Coordinates of C-alpha atoms and ligand atoms in Angstrom, one line a residue:
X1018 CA 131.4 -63.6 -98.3
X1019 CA 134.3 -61.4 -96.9
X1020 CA 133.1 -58.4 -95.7
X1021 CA 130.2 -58.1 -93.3
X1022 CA 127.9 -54.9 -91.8
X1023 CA 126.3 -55.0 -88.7
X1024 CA 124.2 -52.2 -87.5
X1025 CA 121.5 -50.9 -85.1
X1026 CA 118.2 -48.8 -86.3
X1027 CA 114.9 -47.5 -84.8
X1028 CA 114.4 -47.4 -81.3
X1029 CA 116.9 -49.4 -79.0
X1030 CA 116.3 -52.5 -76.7
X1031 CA 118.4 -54.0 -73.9
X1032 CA 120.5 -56.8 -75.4
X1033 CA 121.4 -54.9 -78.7
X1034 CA 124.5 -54.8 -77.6
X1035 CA 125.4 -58.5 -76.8
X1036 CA 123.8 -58.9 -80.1
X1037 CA 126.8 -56.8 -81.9
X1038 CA 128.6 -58.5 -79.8
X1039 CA 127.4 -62.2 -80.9
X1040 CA 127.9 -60.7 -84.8
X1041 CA 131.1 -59.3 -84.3
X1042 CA 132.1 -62.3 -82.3
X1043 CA 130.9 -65.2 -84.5
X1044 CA 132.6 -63.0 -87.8
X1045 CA 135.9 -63.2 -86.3
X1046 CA 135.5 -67.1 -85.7
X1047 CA 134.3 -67.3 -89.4
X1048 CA 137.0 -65.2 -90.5
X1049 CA 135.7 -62.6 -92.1
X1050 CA 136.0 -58.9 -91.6
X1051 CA 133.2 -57.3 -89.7
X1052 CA 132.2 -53.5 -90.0
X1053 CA 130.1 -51.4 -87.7
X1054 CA 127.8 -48.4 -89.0
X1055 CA 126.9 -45.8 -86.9
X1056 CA 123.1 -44.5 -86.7
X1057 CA 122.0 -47.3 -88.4
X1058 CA 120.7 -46.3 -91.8
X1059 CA 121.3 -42.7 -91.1
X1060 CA 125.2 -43.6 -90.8
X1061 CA 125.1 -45.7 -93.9
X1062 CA 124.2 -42.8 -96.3
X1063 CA 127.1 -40.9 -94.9
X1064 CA 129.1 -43.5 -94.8
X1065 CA 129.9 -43.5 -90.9
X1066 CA 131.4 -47.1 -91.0
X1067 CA 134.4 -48.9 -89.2
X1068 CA 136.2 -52.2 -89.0
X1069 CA 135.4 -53.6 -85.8
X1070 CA 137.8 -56.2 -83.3
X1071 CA 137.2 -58.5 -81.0
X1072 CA 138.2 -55.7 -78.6
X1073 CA 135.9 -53.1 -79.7
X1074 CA 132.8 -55.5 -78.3
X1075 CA 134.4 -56.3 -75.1
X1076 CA 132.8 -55.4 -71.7
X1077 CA 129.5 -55.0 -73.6
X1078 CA 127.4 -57.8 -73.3
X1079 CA 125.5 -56.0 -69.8
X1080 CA 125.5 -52.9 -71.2
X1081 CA 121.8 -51.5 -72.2
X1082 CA 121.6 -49.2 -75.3
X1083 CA 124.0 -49.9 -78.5
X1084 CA 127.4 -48.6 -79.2
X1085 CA 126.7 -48.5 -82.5
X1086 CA 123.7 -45.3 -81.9
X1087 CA 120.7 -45.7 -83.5
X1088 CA 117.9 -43.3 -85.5
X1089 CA 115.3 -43.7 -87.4
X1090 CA 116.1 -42.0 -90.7
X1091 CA 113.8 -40.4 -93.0
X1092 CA 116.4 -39.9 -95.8
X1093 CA 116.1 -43.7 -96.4
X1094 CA 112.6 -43.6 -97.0
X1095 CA 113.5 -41.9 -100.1
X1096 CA 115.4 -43.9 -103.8
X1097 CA 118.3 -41.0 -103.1
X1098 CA 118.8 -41.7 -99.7
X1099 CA 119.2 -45.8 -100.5
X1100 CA 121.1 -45.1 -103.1
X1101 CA 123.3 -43.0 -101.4
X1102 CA 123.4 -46.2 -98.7
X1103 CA 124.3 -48.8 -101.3
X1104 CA 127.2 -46.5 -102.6
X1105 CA 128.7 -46.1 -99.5
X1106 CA 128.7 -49.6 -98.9
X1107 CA 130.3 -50.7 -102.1
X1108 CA 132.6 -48.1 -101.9
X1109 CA 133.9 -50.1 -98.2
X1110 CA 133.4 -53.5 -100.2
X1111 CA 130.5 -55.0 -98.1
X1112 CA 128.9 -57.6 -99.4
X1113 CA 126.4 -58.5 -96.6
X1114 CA 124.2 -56.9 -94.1
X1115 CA 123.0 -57.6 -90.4
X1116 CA 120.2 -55.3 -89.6
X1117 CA 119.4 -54.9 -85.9
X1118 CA 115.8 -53.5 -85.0
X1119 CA 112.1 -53.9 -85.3
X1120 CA 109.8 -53.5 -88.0
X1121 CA 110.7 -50.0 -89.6
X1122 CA 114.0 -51.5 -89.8
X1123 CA 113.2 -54.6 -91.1
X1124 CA 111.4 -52.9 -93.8
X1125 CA 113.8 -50.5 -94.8
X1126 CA 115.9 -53.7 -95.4
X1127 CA 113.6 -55.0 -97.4
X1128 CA 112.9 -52.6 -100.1
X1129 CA 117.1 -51.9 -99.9
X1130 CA 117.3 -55.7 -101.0
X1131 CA 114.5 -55.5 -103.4
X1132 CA 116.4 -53.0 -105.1
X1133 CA 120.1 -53.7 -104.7
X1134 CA 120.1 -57.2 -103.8
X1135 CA 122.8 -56.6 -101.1
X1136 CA 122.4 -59.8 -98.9
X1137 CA 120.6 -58.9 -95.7
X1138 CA 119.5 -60.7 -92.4
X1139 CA 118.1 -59.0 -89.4
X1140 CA 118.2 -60.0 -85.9
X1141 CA 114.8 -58.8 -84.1
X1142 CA 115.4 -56.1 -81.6
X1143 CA 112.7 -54.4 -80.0
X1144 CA 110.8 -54.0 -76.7
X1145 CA 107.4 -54.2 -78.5
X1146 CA 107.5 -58.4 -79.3
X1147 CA 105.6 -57.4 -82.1
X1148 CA 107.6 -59.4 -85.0
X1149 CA 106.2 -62.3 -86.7
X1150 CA 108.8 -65.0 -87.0
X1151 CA 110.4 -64.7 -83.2
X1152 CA 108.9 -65.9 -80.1
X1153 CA 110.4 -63.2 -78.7
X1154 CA 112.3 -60.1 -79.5
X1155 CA 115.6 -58.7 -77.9
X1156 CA 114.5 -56.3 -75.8
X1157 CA 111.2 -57.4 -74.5
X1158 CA 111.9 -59.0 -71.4
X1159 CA 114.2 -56.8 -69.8
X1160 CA 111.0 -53.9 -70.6
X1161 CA 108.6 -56.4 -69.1
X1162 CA 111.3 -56.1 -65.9
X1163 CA 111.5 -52.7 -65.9
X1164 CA 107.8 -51.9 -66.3
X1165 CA 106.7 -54.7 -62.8
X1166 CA 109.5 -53.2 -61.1
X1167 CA 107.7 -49.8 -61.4
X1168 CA 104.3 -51.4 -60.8
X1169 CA 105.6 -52.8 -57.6
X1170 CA 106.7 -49.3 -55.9
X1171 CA 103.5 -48.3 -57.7
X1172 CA 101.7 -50.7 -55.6
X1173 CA 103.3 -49.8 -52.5
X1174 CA 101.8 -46.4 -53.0
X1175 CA 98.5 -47.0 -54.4
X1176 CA 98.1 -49.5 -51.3
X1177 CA 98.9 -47.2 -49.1
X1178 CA 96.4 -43.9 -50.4
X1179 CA 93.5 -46.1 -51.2
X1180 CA 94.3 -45.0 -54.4
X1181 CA 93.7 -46.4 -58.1
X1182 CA 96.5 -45.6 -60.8
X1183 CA 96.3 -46.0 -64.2
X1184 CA 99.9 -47.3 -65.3
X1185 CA 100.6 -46.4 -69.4
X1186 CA 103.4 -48.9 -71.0
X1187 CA 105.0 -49.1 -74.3
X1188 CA 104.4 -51.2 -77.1
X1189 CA 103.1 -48.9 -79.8
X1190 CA 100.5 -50.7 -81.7
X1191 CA 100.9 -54.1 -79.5
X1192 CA 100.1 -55.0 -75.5
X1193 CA 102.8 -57.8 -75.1
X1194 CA 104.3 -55.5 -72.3
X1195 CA 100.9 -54.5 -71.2
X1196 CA 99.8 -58.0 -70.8
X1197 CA 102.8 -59.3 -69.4
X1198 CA 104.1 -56.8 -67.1
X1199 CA 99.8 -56.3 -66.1
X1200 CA 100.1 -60.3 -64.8
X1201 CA 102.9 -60.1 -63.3
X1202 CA 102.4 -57.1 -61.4
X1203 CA 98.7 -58.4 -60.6
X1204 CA 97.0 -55.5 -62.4
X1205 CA 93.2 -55.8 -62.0
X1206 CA 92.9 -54.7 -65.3
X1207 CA 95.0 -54.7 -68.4
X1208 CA 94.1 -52.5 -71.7
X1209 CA 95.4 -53.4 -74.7
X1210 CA 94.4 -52.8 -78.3
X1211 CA 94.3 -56.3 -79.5
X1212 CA 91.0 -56.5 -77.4
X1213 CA 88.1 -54.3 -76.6
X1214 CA 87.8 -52.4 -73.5
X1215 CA 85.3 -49.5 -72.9
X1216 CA 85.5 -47.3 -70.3
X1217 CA 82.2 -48.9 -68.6
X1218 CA 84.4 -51.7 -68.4
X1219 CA 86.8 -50.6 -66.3
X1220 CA 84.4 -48.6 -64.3
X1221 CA 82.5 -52.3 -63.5
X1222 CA 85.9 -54.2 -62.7
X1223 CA 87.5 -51.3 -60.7
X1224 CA 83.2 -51.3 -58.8
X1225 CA 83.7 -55.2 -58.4
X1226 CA 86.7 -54.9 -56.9
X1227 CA 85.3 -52.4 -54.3
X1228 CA 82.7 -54.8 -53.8
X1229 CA 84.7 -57.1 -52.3
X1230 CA 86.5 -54.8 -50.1
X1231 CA 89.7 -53.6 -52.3
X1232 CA 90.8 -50.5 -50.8
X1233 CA 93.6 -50.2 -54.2
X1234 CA 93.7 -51.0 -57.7
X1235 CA 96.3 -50.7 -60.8
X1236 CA 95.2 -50.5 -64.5
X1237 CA 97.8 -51.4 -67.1
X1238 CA 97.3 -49.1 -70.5
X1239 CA 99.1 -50.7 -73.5
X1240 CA 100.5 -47.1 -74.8
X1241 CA 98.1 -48.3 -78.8
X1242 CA 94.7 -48.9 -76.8
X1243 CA 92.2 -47.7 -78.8
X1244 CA 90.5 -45.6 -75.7
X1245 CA 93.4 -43.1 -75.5
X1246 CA 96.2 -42.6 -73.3
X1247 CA 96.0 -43.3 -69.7
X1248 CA 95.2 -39.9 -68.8
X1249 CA 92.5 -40.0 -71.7
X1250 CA 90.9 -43.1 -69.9
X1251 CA 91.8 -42.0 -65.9
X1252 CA 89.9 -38.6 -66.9
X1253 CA 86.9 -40.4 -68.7
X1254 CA 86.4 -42.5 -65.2
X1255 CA 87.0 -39.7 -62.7
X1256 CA 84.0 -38.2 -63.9
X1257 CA 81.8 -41.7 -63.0
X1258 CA 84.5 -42.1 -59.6
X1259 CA 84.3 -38.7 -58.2
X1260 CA 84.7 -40.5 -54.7
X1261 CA 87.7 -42.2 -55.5
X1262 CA 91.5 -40.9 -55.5
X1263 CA 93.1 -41.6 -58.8
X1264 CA 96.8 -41.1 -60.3
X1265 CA 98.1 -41.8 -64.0
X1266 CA 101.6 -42.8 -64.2
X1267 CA 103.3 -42.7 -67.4
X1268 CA 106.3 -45.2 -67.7
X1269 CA 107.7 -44.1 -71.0
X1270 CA 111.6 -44.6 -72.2
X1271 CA 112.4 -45.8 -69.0
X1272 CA 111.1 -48.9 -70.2
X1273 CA 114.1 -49.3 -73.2
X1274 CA 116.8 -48.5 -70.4
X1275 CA 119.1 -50.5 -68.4
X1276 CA 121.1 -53.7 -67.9
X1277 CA 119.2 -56.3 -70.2
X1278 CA 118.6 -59.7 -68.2
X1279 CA 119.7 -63.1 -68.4
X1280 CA 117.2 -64.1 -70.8
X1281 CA 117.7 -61.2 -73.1
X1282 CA 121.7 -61.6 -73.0
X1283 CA 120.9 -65.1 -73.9
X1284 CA 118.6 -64.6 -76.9
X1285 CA 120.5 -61.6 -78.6
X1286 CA 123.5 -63.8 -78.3
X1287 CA 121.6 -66.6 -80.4
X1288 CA 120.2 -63.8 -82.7
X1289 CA 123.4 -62.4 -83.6
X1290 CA 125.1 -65.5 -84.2
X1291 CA 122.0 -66.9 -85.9
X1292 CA 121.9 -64.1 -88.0
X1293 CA 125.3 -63.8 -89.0
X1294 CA 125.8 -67.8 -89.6
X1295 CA 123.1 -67.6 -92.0
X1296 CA 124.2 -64.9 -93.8
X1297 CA 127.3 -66.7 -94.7
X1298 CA 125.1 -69.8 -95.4
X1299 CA 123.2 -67.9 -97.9
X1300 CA 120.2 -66.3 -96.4
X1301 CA 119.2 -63.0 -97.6
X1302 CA 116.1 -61.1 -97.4
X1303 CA 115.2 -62.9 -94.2
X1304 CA 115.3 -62.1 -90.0
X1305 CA 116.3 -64.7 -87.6
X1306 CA 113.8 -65.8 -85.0
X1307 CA 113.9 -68.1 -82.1
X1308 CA 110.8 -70.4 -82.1
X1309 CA 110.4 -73.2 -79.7
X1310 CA 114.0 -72.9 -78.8
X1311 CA 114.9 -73.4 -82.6
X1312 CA 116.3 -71.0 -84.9
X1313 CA 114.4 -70.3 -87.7
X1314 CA 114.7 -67.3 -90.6
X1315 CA 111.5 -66.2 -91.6
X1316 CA 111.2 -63.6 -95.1
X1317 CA 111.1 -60.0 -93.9
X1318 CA 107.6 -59.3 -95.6
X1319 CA 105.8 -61.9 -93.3
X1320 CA 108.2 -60.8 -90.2
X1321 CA 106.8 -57.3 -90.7
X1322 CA 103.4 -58.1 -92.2
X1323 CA 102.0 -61.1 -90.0
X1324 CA 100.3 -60.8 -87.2
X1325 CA 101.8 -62.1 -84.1
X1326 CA 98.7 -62.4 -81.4
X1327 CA 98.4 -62.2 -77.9
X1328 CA 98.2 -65.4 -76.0
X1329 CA 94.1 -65.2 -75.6
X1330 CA 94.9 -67.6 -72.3
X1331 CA 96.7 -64.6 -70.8
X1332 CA 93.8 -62.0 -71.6
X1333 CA 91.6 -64.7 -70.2
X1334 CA 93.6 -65.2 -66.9
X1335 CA 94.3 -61.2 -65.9
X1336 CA 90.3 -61.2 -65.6
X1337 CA 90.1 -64.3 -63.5
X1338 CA 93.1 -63.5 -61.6
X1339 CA 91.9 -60.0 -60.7
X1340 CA 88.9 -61.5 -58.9
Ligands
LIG1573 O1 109.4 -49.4 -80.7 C1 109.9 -49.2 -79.5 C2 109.2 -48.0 -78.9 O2 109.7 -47.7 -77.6 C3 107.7 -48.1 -78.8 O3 107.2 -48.9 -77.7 C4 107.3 -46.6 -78.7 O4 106.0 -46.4 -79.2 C5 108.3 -46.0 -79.5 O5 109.4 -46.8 -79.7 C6 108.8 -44.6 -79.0 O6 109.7 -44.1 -80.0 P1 110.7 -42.9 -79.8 O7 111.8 -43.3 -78.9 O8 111.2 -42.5 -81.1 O9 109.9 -41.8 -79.1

């Protein structure tokens, strides 16, 4: 394989970028000529592709968003628009793909190899951690930052009104930030959708808390819990808590911001290479994972269709922890 495609698509994550830069990297070393395409999928039907250098990934690897852009495109939903996609990319000669993103990516690549057959690896990028076949995505931890530094000030705050705020996080349809960020920010309640939570529930914990002489308390939301948005929830209670002073703060694309950490820099680095090694070993139709510190590829149809729970030993510890 020659000629290599690297690009970005659905929402962005910390670390994409020292994930290009591991692909674009690791090409050069393998000798073979590495293209970038802008807008991921979006870019590929018009045919917004370059030949990248060494150069054009330098002073990258901190950087949060991608250089590349990124979209989520409807046109390749459609046969045209993939078409289109595939004609662009013979017309530049590529002969392999490395798909950075989460699961709508992931299965746009999938039905694209189903039906043109174009060698194709993805590297997992997303805050959400919701991909089978990775311990963890690029993305995540740098959101799970972001999210307890908020909580933190939040705290200060809350502890200082007597107040109660109901703190809403990202994740779409998964609480791996929720859970995460609800721990390490002490949270004396975190709702997510992979478990039930009424809002009696939280009525009774924020009560017990009372009880034994909390003046303050913070409830995570997981953005996908099944009892509405924070506000939703913070209005359903305030009609049980008249007596009690409550905010809702909404953390939102804040969270897919900034400088990605060590441990993100680390794994998209791994990811990339991963990715791109393996795609010049002959694996196609597959994302690259890390899984107990080894790499693995796992076939895009389980990466996107498995599910990947949440730890029940964490669900288990925010309610003994919030005591
Ligand atoms: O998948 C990443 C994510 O940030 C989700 O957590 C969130 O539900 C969604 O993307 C928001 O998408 P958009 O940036 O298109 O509004």
């Amino acid at each position: 394989m020659k000629r290599v495609a690297v690009f970005t698509s659905g929402g962005d994550a910390p670390g994409m970028n020292a994930c290009i830069r591991a692909v674009v990297r690791g090409a050069i070393y393998h000798e073979v000529e590495i293209f970038g395409i802008r807008y991921g999928y979006d870019g590929m039907i018009r045919g917004d592709i370059f030949q990248m250098s060494s150069h054009s990934v330098s002073n990258i690897v901190q950087r949060g968003g991608t250089i590349l852009k990124s979209a989520r495109s409807k046109e390749f939903t459609t046969p045209e628009g993939r078409r289109k996609a595939y004609e662009q990319l013979r017309k530049w000669g590529i002969e392999g793909l490395i798909a950075i993103g989460g699961d709508g990516t992931f299965t746009g690549a999938s039905i694209f190899y189903n039906e043109y057959e174009l060698p194709t690896v993805g590297a997992p990028g997303t805050i959400d951690n919701d991909l089978y076949g990775t311990d963890y995505t690029i993305g995540f931890d740098t959101a799970v930052n972001t999210a307890l530094e908020a909580i933190d000030k939040i705290r200060d705050t809350a502890d200082s009104h007597d107040r109660v705020f109901f703190i809403e996080v990202m994740g779409r349809d998964s609480g791996y930030i929720a859970i995460q960020s609800g721990i390490g920010g002490g949270a004396e309640l975190v709702m997510v959708p992979e478990t039930l939570t009424s809002v009696d529930d939280v009525i009774a914990t924020l009560k017990q808390g009372w009880d034994r002489a909390k003046t303050s308390s913070i409830v995570v939301v997981a953005e996908g819990e099944e009892e509405g948005t924070a506000h939703e929830i913070a209005d359903k209670v305030k009609e049980h808590l008249k007596q009690k002073d409550l905010r809702v703060t909404t953390l939102g694309h804040v969270q897919r911001g900034g400088r990605p950490s060590a441990f993100d820099r680390i794994l998209a680095s791994r990811l990339g290479l991963g990715a791109l090694e393996g795609l010049l070993a002959g694996q196609k139709n597959v994302a690259a994972g890390i899984i107990n510190d080894k790499l693995v590829y796992t076939d895009f149809k389980d990466a996107i269709s498995k599910e990947k729970p949440l730890n029940p030993d964490l669900i288990r510890m925010v309610n003994i922890l919030s005591i």
